[in-house]
C-alpha cells in the first residue's frame, strides 16, 4: 500500500464548478499535512497547510480527518487558472515529507 | 520563505557519464532534500542532506549512484553517476520552511540517451 494515495484524475470541470480532491495516508502518526500545486514543467508550490480544524483561503478549503486518515481540498468557483496538478503531502516525522502522485485538474471555459 | 536557485535546468547526457546538480539557498537551512519525479509520478525522496555529516538515503538509493555534498548551510549538490536511460527524470531539491511545508528548486530535467 502506498504511503500517500490520491485519485490521479483527470478531473475536467467547467468554469465556476466546485471540485473536491481526497488524499489518504497510511501512517497514523503523521504530523502535518499540505496541499501543493504543480503546473506543467514547473516545481511544486505550497498551496496551503491543512489544520485539524480545517482552513480556508479564498475559494480553497482544506480539511483533515485524522480518524479516517484523509485530507481533502475543495475548490469553489473554479477558474481556468486553477488548471494544474494538485499534490497532497504528509509530513511523517517533521523532516520526512511524503507526496501523493497528484490529481490533475483541467478547468474548461 | 526561502528562495532556491537550482541548476542546470535541463541537460541531455550520454549514458555512462555523470551529472552534478547544484542548489543554492538564500538562507541557512539545516536540512536539504533531494527528490526525483518521473513523468506522471509522485515525488520520490532520494536522500536528506545534512551539513557536516553524511547524507541519509532512502531505500532503493545508494551513495555510489547518487553522491551528495553539503559543504555549508546554504548549498548542496547531487550527482547522478554512471547514468542510464532509466535515470531520465526531473530532480528537485527542497528545504523545509519552518512548519509551513517545503520550498522547491525549479528542478533539473535530465534526459539520458
JSON list of C-alpha atoms in Angstrom, two decimals:
[
{"chain": "A", "resi": 1, "resn": "UNK", "atom": "CA", "xyz": [0.00, 0.00, 0.00]},
{"chain": "A", "resi": 2, "resn": "UNK", "atom": "CA", "xyz": [1.33, 3.43, -0.91]},
{"chain": "A", "resi": 3, "resn": "UNK", "atom": "CA", "xyz": [2.01, 5.82, 1.94]},
{"chain": "A", "resi": 4, "resn": "UNK", "atom": "CA", "xyz": [0.01, 8.62, 0.36]},
{"chain": "A", "resi": 5, "resn": "UNK", "atom": "CA", "xyz": [-2.66, 7.94, -2.23]},
{"chain": "A", "resi": 6, "resn": "UNK", "atom": "CA", "xyz": [-4.62, 10.24, -4.46]},
{"chain": "A", "resi": 7, "resn": "UNK", "atom": "CA", "xyz": [-7.10, 9.80, -7.25]},
{"chain": "A", "resi": 8, "resn": "UNK", "atom": "CA", "xyz": [-4.96, 10.70, -10.30]},
{"chain": "A", "resi": 9, "resn": "UNK", "atom": "CA", "xyz": [-7.94, 12.08, -12.21]},
{"chain": "A", "resi": 10, "resn": "UNK", "atom": "CA", "xyz": [-8.01, 13.80, -14.56]},
{"chain": "A", "resi": 11, "resn": "UNK", "atom": "CA", "xyz": [-10.82, 15.98, -13.35]},
{"chain": "A", "resi": 12, "resn": "UNK", "atom": "CA", "xyz": [-12.29, 18.03, -16.17]},
{"chain": "A", "resi": 13, "resn": "UNK", "atom": "CA", "xyz": [-14.72, 20.65, -14.92]},
{"chain": "A", "resi": 14, "resn": "UNK", "atom": "CA", "xyz": [-16.36, 23.76, -16.35]},
{"chain": "A", "resi": 15, "resn": "UNK", "atom": "CA", "xyz": [-15.52, 27.20, -15.08]},
{"chain": "A", "resi": 16, "resn": "UNK", "atom": "CA", "xyz": [-17.45, 28.03, -11.95]},
{"chain": "A", "resi": 17, "resn": "UNK", "atom": "CA", "xyz": [-17.76, 24.41, -10.82]},
{"chain": "A", "resi": 18, "resn": "UNK", "atom": "CA", "xyz": [-16.90, 23.13, -7.38]},
{"chain": "A", "resi": 19, "resn": "UNK", "atom": "CA", "xyz": [-14.41, 20.28, -7.30]},
{"chain": "A", "resi": 20, "resn": "UNK", "atom": "CA", "xyz": [-13.04, 18.23, -4.43]},
{"chain": "A", "resi": 21, "resn": "UNK", "atom": "CA", "xyz": [-9.95, 16.05, -4.12]},
{"chain": "A", "resi": 22, "resn": "UNK", "atom": "CA", "xyz": [-9.24, 13.50, -1.45]},
{"chain": "A", "resi": 23, "resn": "UNK", "atom": "CA", "xyz": [-5.97, 12.03, -0.31]},
{"chain": "A", "resi": 24, "resn": "UNK", "atom": "CA", "xyz": [-5.43, 9.14, 2.11]},
{"chain": "A", "resi": 25, "resn": "UNK", "atom": "CA", "xyz": [-2.34, 8.42, 4.15]},
{"chain": "A", "resi": 26, "resn": "UNK", "atom": "CA", "xyz": [-1.21, 5.25, 5.83]},
{"chain": "A", "resi": 27, "resn": "UNK", "atom": "CA", "xyz": [0.84, 6.46, 8.79]},
{"chain": "A", "resi": 28, "resn": "UNK", "atom": "CA", "xyz": [-1.45, 7.35, 11.66]},
{"chain": "A", "resi": 29, "resn": "UNK", "atom": "CA", "xyz": [1.44, 9.14, 13.40]},
{"chain": "A", "resi": 30, "resn": "UNK", "atom": "CA", "xyz": [1.73, 11.70, 10.61]},
{"chain": "A", "resi": 31, "resn": "UNK", "atom": "CA", "xyz": [2.04, 15.16, 12.00]},
{"chain": "A", "resi": 32, "resn": "UNK", "atom": "CA", "xyz": [1.41, 17.78, 9.35]},
{"chain": "A", "resi": 33, "resn": "UNK", "atom": "CA", "xyz": [-0.37, 17.94, 6.06]},
{"chain": "A", "resi": 34, "resn": "UNK", "atom": "CA", "xyz": [-0.21, 20.11, 2.97]},
{"chain": "A", "resi": 35, "resn": "UNK", "atom": "CA", "xyz": [-1.59, 20.68, -0.48]},
{"chain": "A", "resi": 36, "resn": "UNK", "atom": "CA", "xyz": [0.79, 21.68, -3.27]},
{"chain": "A", "resi": 37, "resn": "UNK", "atom": "CA", "xyz": [0.05, 22.91, -6.75]},
{"chain": "A", "resi": 38, "resn": "UNK", "atom": "CA", "xyz": [2.29, 21.89, -9.65]},
{"chain": "A", "resi": 39, "resn": "UNK", "atom": "CA", "xyz": [1.96, 23.49, -13.05]},
{"chain": "A", "resi": 40, "resn": "UNK", "atom": "CA", "xyz": [3.21, 21.68, -16.13]},
{"chain": "A", "resi": 41, "resn": "UNK", "atom": "CA", "xyz": [7.01, 21.56, -16.23]},
{"chain": "A", "resi": 42, "resn": "UNK", "atom": "CA", "xyz": [7.28, 23.55, -13.01]},
{"chain": "A", "resi": 43, "resn": "UNK", "atom": "CA", "xyz": [8.22, 22.72, -9.46]},
{"chain": "A", "resi": 44, "resn": "UNK", "atom": "CA", "xyz": [5.53, 22.11, -6.82]},
{"chain": "A", "resi": 45, "resn": "UNK", "atom": "CA", "xyz": [4.49, 25.18, -4.86]},
{"chain": "A", "resi": 46, "resn": "UNK", "atom": "CA", "xyz": [2.83, 25.18, -1.49]},
{"chain": "A", "resi": 47, "resn": "UNK", "atom": "CA", "xyz": [-0.88, 25.95, -1.81]},
{"chain": "A", "resi": 48, "resn": "UNK", "atom": "CA", "xyz": [-1.94, 25.60, 1.79]},
{"chain": "A", "resi": 49, "resn": "UNK", "atom": "CA", "xyz": [-1.33, 23.77, 5.01]},
{"chain": "A", "resi": 50, "resn": "UNK", "atom": "CA", "xyz": [-4.09, 21.58, 6.38]},
{"chain": "A", "resi": 51, "resn": "UNK", "atom": "CA", "xyz": [-5.03, 22.03, 10.02]},
{"chain": "A", "resi": 52, "resn": "UNK", "atom": "CA", "xyz": [-7.09, 19.78, 12.24]},
{"chain": "A", "resi": 53, "resn": "UNK", "atom": "CA", "xyz": [-9.79, 22.42, 12.48]},
{"chain": "A", "resi": 54, "resn": "UNK", "atom": "CA", "xyz": [-9.88, 22.86, 8.72]},
{"chain": "A", "resi": 55, "resn": "UNK", "atom": "CA", "xyz": [-8.82, 26.01, 6.99]},
{"chain": "A", "resi": 56, "resn": "UNK", "atom": "CA", "xyz": [-9.99, 28.23, 4.20]},
{"chain": "A", "resi": 57, "resn": "UNK", "atom": "CA", "xyz": [-8.14, 30.55, 1.85]},
{"chain": "A", "resi": 58, "resn": "UNK", "atom": "CA", "xyz": [-10.47, 32.31, -0.53]},
{"chain": "A", "resi": 59, "resn": "UNK", "atom": "CA", "xyz": [-12.00, 29.73, -2.84]},
{"chain": "A", "resi": 60, "resn": "UNK", "atom": "CA", "xyz": [-9.90, 26.92, -1.36]},
{"chain": "A", "resi": 61, "resn": "UNK", "atom": "CA", "xyz": [-10.86, 24.88, 1.69]},
{"chain": "A", "resi": 62, "resn": "UNK", "atom": "CA", "xyz": [-8.71, 22.15, 3.18]},
{"chain": "A", "resi": 63, "resn": "UNK", "atom": "CA", "xyz": [-9.83, 19.63, 5.76]},
{"chain": "A", "resi": 64, "resn": "UNK", "atom": "CA", "xyz": [-8.21, 16.86, 7.76]},
{"chain": "A", "resi": 65, "resn": "UNK", "atom": "CA", "xyz": [-9.88, 13.75, 9.09]},
{"chain": "A", "resi": 66, "resn": "UNK", "atom": "CA", "xyz": [-7.42, 12.00, 11.40]},
{"chain": "A", "resi": 67, "resn": "UNK", "atom": "CA", "xyz": [-9.80, 9.18, 12.30]},
{"chain": "A", "resi": 68, "resn": "UNK", "atom": "CA", "xyz": [-10.17, 8.14, 8.68]},
{"chain": "A", "resi": 69, "resn": "UNK", "atom": "CA", "xyz": [-6.67, 9.31, 7.72]},
{"chain": "A", "resi": 70, "resn": "UNK", "atom": "CA", "xyz": [-7.53, 11.51, 4.81]},
{"chain": "A", "resi": 71, "resn": "UNK", "atom": "CA", "xyz": [-7.24, 15.12, 3.79]},
{"chain": "A", "resi": 72, "resn": "UNK", "atom": "CA", "xyz": [-9.36, 16.96, 1.28]},
{"chain": "A", "resi": 73, "resn": "UNK", "atom": "CA", "xyz": [-9.17, 20.05, -0.89]},
{"chain": "A", "resi": 74, "resn": "UNK", "atom": "CA", "xyz": [-12.27, 21.83, -2.10]},
{"chain": "A", "resi": 75, "resn": "UNK", "atom": "CA", "xyz": [-12.09, 24.43, -4.85]},
{"chain": "A", "resi": 76, "resn": "UNK", "atom": "CA", "xyz": [-15.14, 26.62, -5.34]},
{"chain": "A", "resi": 77, "resn": "UNK", "atom": "CA", "xyz": [-15.97, 28.71, -8.38]},
{"chain": "A", "resi": 78, "resn": "UNK", "atom": "CA", "xyz": [-13.19, 27.12, -10.45]},
{"chain": "A", "resi": 79, "resn": "UNK", "atom": "CA", "xyz": [-11.14, 29.39, -12.69]},
{"chain": "A", "resi": 80, "resn": "UNK", "atom": "CA", "xyz": [-9.26, 28.50, -15.83]},
{"chain": "A", "resi": 81, "resn": "UNK", "atom": "CA", "xyz": [-6.08, 29.37, -13.94]},
{"chain": "A", "resi": 82, "resn": "UNK", "atom": "CA", "xyz": [-6.80, 26.63, -11.41]},
{"chain": "A", "resi": 83, "resn": "UNK", "atom": "CA", "xyz": [-5.82, 24.04, -14.03]},
{"chain": "A", "resi": 84, "resn": "UNK", "atom": "CA", "xyz": [-2.81, 22.21, -12.59]},
{"chain": "A", "resi": 85, "resn": "UNK", "atom": "CA", "xyz": [-1.83, 19.08, -10.75]},
{"chain": "A", "resi": 86, "resn": "UNK", "atom": "CA", "xyz": [-2.59, 19.11, -7.03]},
{"chain": "A", "resi": 87, "resn": "UNK", "atom": "CA", "xyz": [-0.31, 17.09, -4.77]},
{"chain": "A", "resi": 88, "resn": "UNK", "atom": "CA", "xyz": [-1.07, 16.21, -1.21]},
{"chain": "A", "resi": 89, "resn": "UNK", "atom": "CA", "xyz": [1.84, 15.86, 1.17]},
{"chain": "A", "resi": 90, "resn": "UNK", "atom": "CA", "xyz": [2.15, 14.29, 4.58]},
{"chain": "A", "resi": 91, "resn": "UNK", "atom": "CA", "xyz": [4.99, 15.04, 6.95]},
{"chain": "A", "resi": 92, "resn": "UNK", "atom": "CA", "xyz": [5.59, 11.91, 8.96]},
{"chain": "A", "resi": 93, "resn": "UNK", "atom": "CA", "xyz": [8.37, 12.89, 11.26]},
{"chain": "A", "resi": 94, "resn": "UNK", "atom": "CA", "xyz": [8.98, 16.60, 10.89]},
{"chain": "A", "resi": 95, "resn": "UNK", "atom": "CA", "xyz": [11.54, 16.03, 8.17]},
{"chain": "A", "resi": 96, "resn": "UNK", "atom": "CA", "xyz": [10.15, 13.19, 6.13]},
{"chain": "A", "resi": 97, "resn": "UNK", "atom": "CA", "xyz": [7.63, 14.56, 3.64]},
{"chain": "A", "resi": 98, "resn": "UNK", "atom": "CA", "xyz": [5.77, 12.05, 1.52]},
{"chain": "A", "resi": 99, "resn": "UNK", "atom": "CA", "xyz": [3.86, 13.12, -1.56]},
{"chain": "A", "resi": 100, "resn": "UNK", "atom": "CA", "xyz": [0.90, 11.72, -3.39]},
{"chain": "A", "resi": 101, "resn": "UNK", "atom": "CA", "xyz": [1.16, 11.19, -7.13]},
{"chain": "A", "resi": 102, "resn": "UNK", "atom": "CA", "xyz": [-1.05, 14.19, -7.76]},
{"chain": "A", "resi": 103, "resn": "UNK", "atom": "CA", "xyz": [-4.52, 14.83, -9.14]},
{"chain": "A", "resi": 104, "resn": "UNK", "atom": "CA", "xyz": [-4.73, 16.60, -12.46]},
{"chain": "A", "resi": 105, "resn": "UNK", "atom": "CA", "xyz": [-7.39, 19.27, -12.80]},
{"chain": "A", "resi": 106, "resn": "UNK", "atom": "CA", "xyz": [-8.45, 20.89, -16.04]},
{"chain": "A", "resi": 107, "resn": "UNK", "atom": "CA", "xyz": [-10.93, 23.75, -15.87]},
{"chain": "A", "resi": 108, "resn": "UNK", "atom": "CA", "xyz": [-12.61, 24.41, -19.19]},
{"chain": "A", "resi": 109, "resn": "UNK", "atom": "CA", "xyz": [-14.43, 27.51, -20.44]},
{"chain": "B", "resi": 1, "resn": "UNK", "atom": "CA", "xyz": [10.09, 31.74, 2.57]},
{"chain": "B", "resi": 2, "resn": "UNK", "atom": "CA", "xyz": [13.43, 30.53, 1.21]},
{"chain": "B", "resi": 3, "resn": "UNK", "atom": "CA", "xyz": [14.44, 31.02, -2.42]},
{"chain": "B", "resi": 4, "resn": "UNK", "atom": "CA", "xyz": [16.33, 28.19, -4.07]},
{"chain": "B", "resi": 5, "resn": "UNK", "atom": "CA", "xyz": [18.45, 28.52, -7.18]},
{"chain": "B", "resi": 6, "resn": "UNK", "atom": "CA", "xyz": [18.87, 25.16, -8.91]},
{"chain": "B", "resi": 7, "resn": "UNK", "atom": "CA", "xyz": [20.98, 24.43, -11.95]},
{"chain": "B", "resi": 8, "resn": "UNK", "atom": "CA", "xyz": [21.21, 23.20, -14.57]},
{"chain": "B", "resi": 9, "resn": "UNK", "atom": "CA", "xyz": [17.56, 23.49, -15.50]},
{"chain": "B", "resi": 10, "resn": "UNK", "atom": "CA", "xyz": [17.92, 20.72, -18.04]},
{"chain": "B", "resi": 11, "resn": "UNK", "atom": "CA", "xyz": [20.54, 18.54, -19.64]},
{"chain": "B", "resi": 12, "resn": "UNK", "atom": "CA", "xyz": [20.88, 15.74, -22.15]},
{"chain": "B", "resi": 13, "resn": "UNK", "atom": "CA", "xyz": [23.64, 13.33, -21.21]},
{"chain": "B", "resi": 14, "resn": "UNK", "atom": "CA", "xyz": [25.27, 10.27, -22.67]},
{"chain": "B", "resi": 15, "resn": "UNK", "atom": "CA", "xyz": [24.84, 7.01, -20.82]},
{"chain": "B", "resi": 16, "resn": "UNK", "atom": "CA", "xyz": [27.76, 6.16, -18.58]},
{"chain": "B", "resi": 17, "resn": "UNK", "atom": "CA", "xyz": [28.52, 9.79, -17.76]},
{"chain": "B", "resi": 18, "resn": "UNK", "atom": "CA", "xyz": [27.73, 11.74, -14.58]},
{"chain": "B", "resi": 19, "resn": "UNK", "atom": "CA", "xyz": [25.85, 14.98, -13.95]},
{"chain": "B", "resi": 20, "resn": "UNK", "atom": "CA", "xyz": [26.10, 17.19, -10.89]},
{"chain": "B", "resi": 21, "resn": "UNK", "atom": "CA", "xyz": [23.10, 19.29, -9.92]},
{"chain": "B", "resi": 22, "resn": "UNK", "atom": "CA", "xyz": [23.56, 22.30, -7.67]},
{"chain": "B", "resi": 23, "resn": "UNK", "atom": "CA", "xyz": [21.17, 24.03, -5.29]},
{"chain": "B", "resi": 24, "resn": "UNK", "atom": "CA", "xyz": [21.86, 27.34, -3.59]},
{"chain": "B", "resi": 25, "resn": "UNK", "atom": "CA", "xyz": [19.52, 28.62, -0.87]},
{"chain": "B", "resi": 26, "resn": "UNK", "atom": "CA", "xyz": [19.27, 32.28, 0.07]},
{"chain": "B", "resi": 27, "resn": "UNK", "atom": "CA", "xyz": [19.22, 31.46, 3.79]},
{"chain": "B", "resi": 28, "resn": "UNK", "atom": "CA", "xyz": [20.80, 28.93, 6.10]},
{"chain": "B", "resi": 29, "resn": "UNK", "atom": "CA", "xyz": [18.86, 25.69, 6.46]},
{"chain": "B", "resi": 30, "resn": "UNK", "atom": "CA", "xyz": [19.64, 22.62, 8.50]},
{"chain": "B", "resi": 31, "resn": "UNK", "atom": "CA", "xyz": [18.43, 20.00, 6.04]},
{"chain": "B", "resi": 32, "resn": "UNK", "atom": "CA", "xyz": [18.09, 19.90, 2.30]},
{"chain": "B", "resi": 33, "resn": "UNK", "atom": "CA", "xyz": [16.15, 17.21, 0.49]},
{"chain": "B", "resi": 34, "resn": "UNK", "atom": "CA", "xyz": [16.66, 15.71, -2.93]},
{"chain": "B", "resi": 35, "resn": "UNK", "atom": "CA", "xyz": [13.67, 14.32, -4.83]},
{"chain": "B", "resi": 36, "resn": "UNK", "atom": "CA", "xyz": [13.13, 12.63, -8.15]},
{"chain": "B", "resi": 37, "resn": "UNK", "atom": "CA", "xyz": [9.92, 12.94, -10.12]},
{"chain": "B", "resi": 38, "resn": "UNK", "atom": "CA", "xyz": [9.36, 10.73, -13.12]},
{"chain": "B", "resi": 39, "resn": "UNK", "atom": "CA", "xyz": [6.67, 11.66, -15.66]},
{"chain": "B", "resi": 40, "resn": "UNK", "atom": "CA", "xyz": [3.21, 11.33, -14.19]},
{"chain": "B", "resi": 41, "resn": "UNK", "atom": "CA", "xyz": [4.61, 10.07, -10.91]},
{"chain": "B", "resi": 42, "resn": "UNK", "atom": "CA", "xyz": [4.88, 11.31, -7.38]},
{"chain": "B", "resi": 43, "resn": "UNK", "atom": "CA", "xyz": [7.96, 12.92, -5.93]},
{"chain": "B", "resi": 44, "resn": "UNK", "atom": "CA", "xyz": [10.25, 10.26, -4.52]},
{"chain": "B", "resi": 45, "resn": "UNK", "atom": "CA", "xyz": [12.71, 11.22, -1.81]},
{"chain": "B", "resi": 46, "resn": "UNK", "atom": "CA", "xyz": [16.26, 10.23, -2.74]},
{"chain": "B", "resi": 47, "resn": "UNK", "atom": "CA", "xyz": [18.11, 11.47, 0.32]},
{"chain": "B", "resi": 48, "resn": "UNK", "atom": "CA", "xyz": [18.34, 14.07, 3.04]},
{"chain": "B", "resi": 49, "resn": "UNK", "atom": "CA", "xyz": [21.49, 16.18, 3.03]},
{"chain": "B", "resi": 50, "resn": "UNK", "atom": "CA", "xyz": [22.79, 17.34, 6.39]},
{"chain": "B", "resi": 51, "resn": "UNK", "atom": "CA", "xyz": [25.61, 19.81, 6.78]},
{"chain": "B", "resi": 52, "resn": "UNK", "atom": "CA", "xyz": [28.66, 18.24, 8.38]},
{"chain": "B", "resi": 53, "resn": "UNK", "atom": "CA", "xyz": [27.52, 14.64, 8.10]},
{"chain": "B", "resi": 54, "resn": "UNK", "atom": "CA", "xyz": [26.79, 12.02, 5.51]},
{"chain": "B", "resi": 55, "resn": "UNK", "atom": "CA", "xyz": [23.52, 12.18, 3.65]},
{"chain": "B", "resi": 56, "resn": "UNK", "atom": "CA", "xyz": [20.74, 9.82, 4.65]},
{"chain": "B", "resi": 57, "resn": "UNK", "atom": "CA", "xyz": [19.50, 7.75, 1.72]},
{"chain": "B", "resi": 58, "resn": "UNK", "atom": "CA", "xyz": [16.07, 6.27, 1.22]},
{"chain": "B", "resi": 59, "resn": "UNK", "atom": "CA", "xyz": [15.51, 2.65, 0.34]},
{"chain": "B", "resi": 60, "resn": "UNK", "atom": "CA", "xyz": [16.49, 1.99, -3.24]},
{"chain": "B", "resi": 61, "resn": "UNK", "atom": "CA", "xyz": [19.01, 4.82, -3.45]},
{"chain": "B", "resi": 62, "resn": "UNK", "atom": "CA", "xyz": [22.72, 4.43, -2.70]},
{"chain": "B", "resi": 63, "resn": "UNK", "atom": "CA", "xyz": [25.59, 6.81, -2.21]},
{"chain": "B", "resi": 64, "resn": "UNK", "atom": "CA", "xyz": [27.68, 5.37, -5.04]},
{"chain": "B", "resi": 65, "resn": "UNK", "atom": "CA", "xyz": [24.94, 6.17, -7.53]},
{"chain": "B", "resi": 66, "resn": "UNK", "atom": "CA", "xyz": [23.78, 9.47, -6.04]},
{"chain": "B", "resi": 67, "resn": "UNK", "atom": "CA", "xyz": [26.65, 11.06, -4.10]},
{"chain": "B", "resi": 68, "resn": "UNK", "atom": "CA", "xyz": [25.62, 14.21, -2.27]},
{"chain": "B", "resi": 69, "resn": "UNK", "atom": "CA", "xyz": [27.69, 17.07, -0.92]},
{"chain": "B", "resi": 70, "resn": "UNK", "atom": "CA", "xyz": [26.62, 19.59, 1.70]},
{"chain": "B", "resi": 71, "resn": "UNK", "atom": "CA", "xyz": [29.62, 21.82, 2.36]},
{"chain": "B", "resi": 72, "resn": "UNK", "atom": "CA", "xyz": [27.65, 24.53, 4.19]},
{"chain": "B", "resi": 73, "resn": "UNK", "atom": "CA", "xyz": [24.17, 25.51, 5.31]},
{"chain": "B", "resi": 74, "resn": "UNK", "atom": "CA", "xyz": [23.19, 27.16, 2.02]},
{"chain": "B", "resi": 75, "resn": "UNK", "atom": "CA", "xyz": [24.45, 24.79, -0.66]},
{"chain": "B", "resi": 76, "resn": "UNK", "atom": "CA", "xyz": [24.18, 21.18, -1.77]},
{"chain": "B", "resi": 77, "resn": "UNK", "atom": "CA", "xyz": [24.94, 19.10, -4.83]},
{"chain": "B", "resi": 78, "resn": "UNK", "atom": "CA", "xyz": [23.53, 15.82, -6.09]},
{"chain": "B", "resi": 79, "resn": "UNK", "atom": "CA", "xyz": [25.47, 13.80, -8.62]},
{"chain": "B", "resi": 80, "resn": "UNK", "atom": "CA", "xyz": [23.78, 11.22, -10.81]},
{"chain": "B", "resi": 81, "resn": "UNK", "atom": "CA", "xyz": [26.59, 8.78, -11.60]},
{"chain": "B", "resi": 82, "resn": "UNK", "atom": "CA", "xyz": [27.11, 6.31, -14.43]},
{"chain": "B", "resi": 83, "resn": "UNK", "atom": "CA", "xyz": [23.81, 7.33, -15.94]},
{"chain": "B", "resi": 84, "resn": "UNK", "atom": "CA", "xyz": [21.45, 5.07, -17.84]},
{"chain": "B", "resi": 85, "resn": "UNK", "atom": "CA", "xyz": [18.20, 5.95, -19.64]},
{"chain": "B", "resi": 86, "resn": "UNK", "atom": "CA", "xyz": [16.30, 4.86, -16.51]},
{"chain": "B", "resi": 87, "resn": "UNK", "atom": "CA", "xyz": [17.77, 7.88, -14.72]},
{"chain": "B", "resi": 88, "resn": "UNK", "atom": "CA", "xyz": [15.89, 10.22, -17.05]},
{"chain": "B", "resi": 89, "resn": "UNK", "atom": "CA", "xyz": [13.71, 12.21, -14.71]},
{"chain": "B", "resi": 90, "resn": "UNK", "atom": "CA", "xyz": [13.23, 15.56, -13.03]},
{"chain": "B", "resi": 91, "resn": "UNK", "atom": "CA", "xyz": [15.41, 16.09, -9.99]},
{"chain": "B", "resi": 92, "resn": "UNK", "atom": "CA", "xyz": [14.37, 18.63, -7.37]},
{"chain": "B", "resi": 93, "resn": "UNK", "atom": "CA", "xyz": [16.00, 19.95, -4.25]},
{"chain": "B", "resi": 94, "resn": "UNK", "atom": "CA", "xyz": [13.93, 21.34, -1.42]},
{"chain": "B", "resi": 95, "resn": "UNK", "atom": "CA", "xyz": [14.15, 22.83, 2.04]},
{"chain": "B", "resi": 96, "resn": "UNK", "atom": "CA", "xyz": [11.71, 22.95, 4.89]},
{"chain": "B", "resi": 97, "resn": "UNK", "atom": "CA", "xyz": [10.38, 26.37, 5.69]},
{"chain": "B", "resi": 98, "resn": "UNK", "atom": "CA", "xyz": [9.61, 26.17, 9.41]},
{"chain": "B", "resi": 99, "resn": "UNK", "atom": "CA", "xyz": [6.32, 24.34, 9.85]},
{"chain": "B", "resi": 100, "resn": "UNK", "atom": "CA", "xyz": [4.91, 25.54, 6.56]},
{"chain": "B", "resi": 101, "resn": "UNK", "atom": "CA", "xyz": [5.89, 22.81, 4.19]},
{"chain": "B", "resi": 102, "resn": "UNK", "atom": "CA", "xyz": [8.72, 22.67, 1.74]},
{"chain": "B", "resi": 103, "resn": "UNK", "atom": "CA", "xyz": [10.04, 25.06, -0.88]},
{"chain": "B", "resi": 104, "resn": "UNK", "atom": "CA", "xyz": [11.43, 23.53, -4.05]},
{"chain": "B", "resi": 105, "resn": "UNK", "atom": "CA", "xyz": [14.07, 24.48, -6.53]},
{"chain": "B", "resi": 106, "resn": "UNK", "atom": "CA", "xyz": [12.91, 24.85, -10.11]},
{"chain": "B", "resi": 107, "resn": "UNK", "atom": "CA", "xyz": [14.08, 21.34, -10.98]},
{"chain": "B", "resi": 108, "resn": "UNK", "atom": "CA", "xyz": [16.57, 19.74, -13.35]},
{"chain": "B", "resi": 109, "resn": "UNK", "atom": "CA", "xyz": [15.10, 17.89, -16.29]},
{"chain": "B", "resi": 110, "resn": "UNK", "atom": "CA", "xyz": [17.56, 15.13, -17.16]},
{"chain": "B", "resi": 111, "resn": "UNK", "atom": "CA", "xyz": [17.45, 13.06, -20.32]},
{"chain": "B", "resi": 112, "resn": "UNK", "atom": "CA", "xyz": [19.94, 10.22, -20.72]},
{"chain": "B", "resi": 113, "resn": "UNK", "atom": "CA", "xyz": [20.50, 8.96, -24.23]}
]
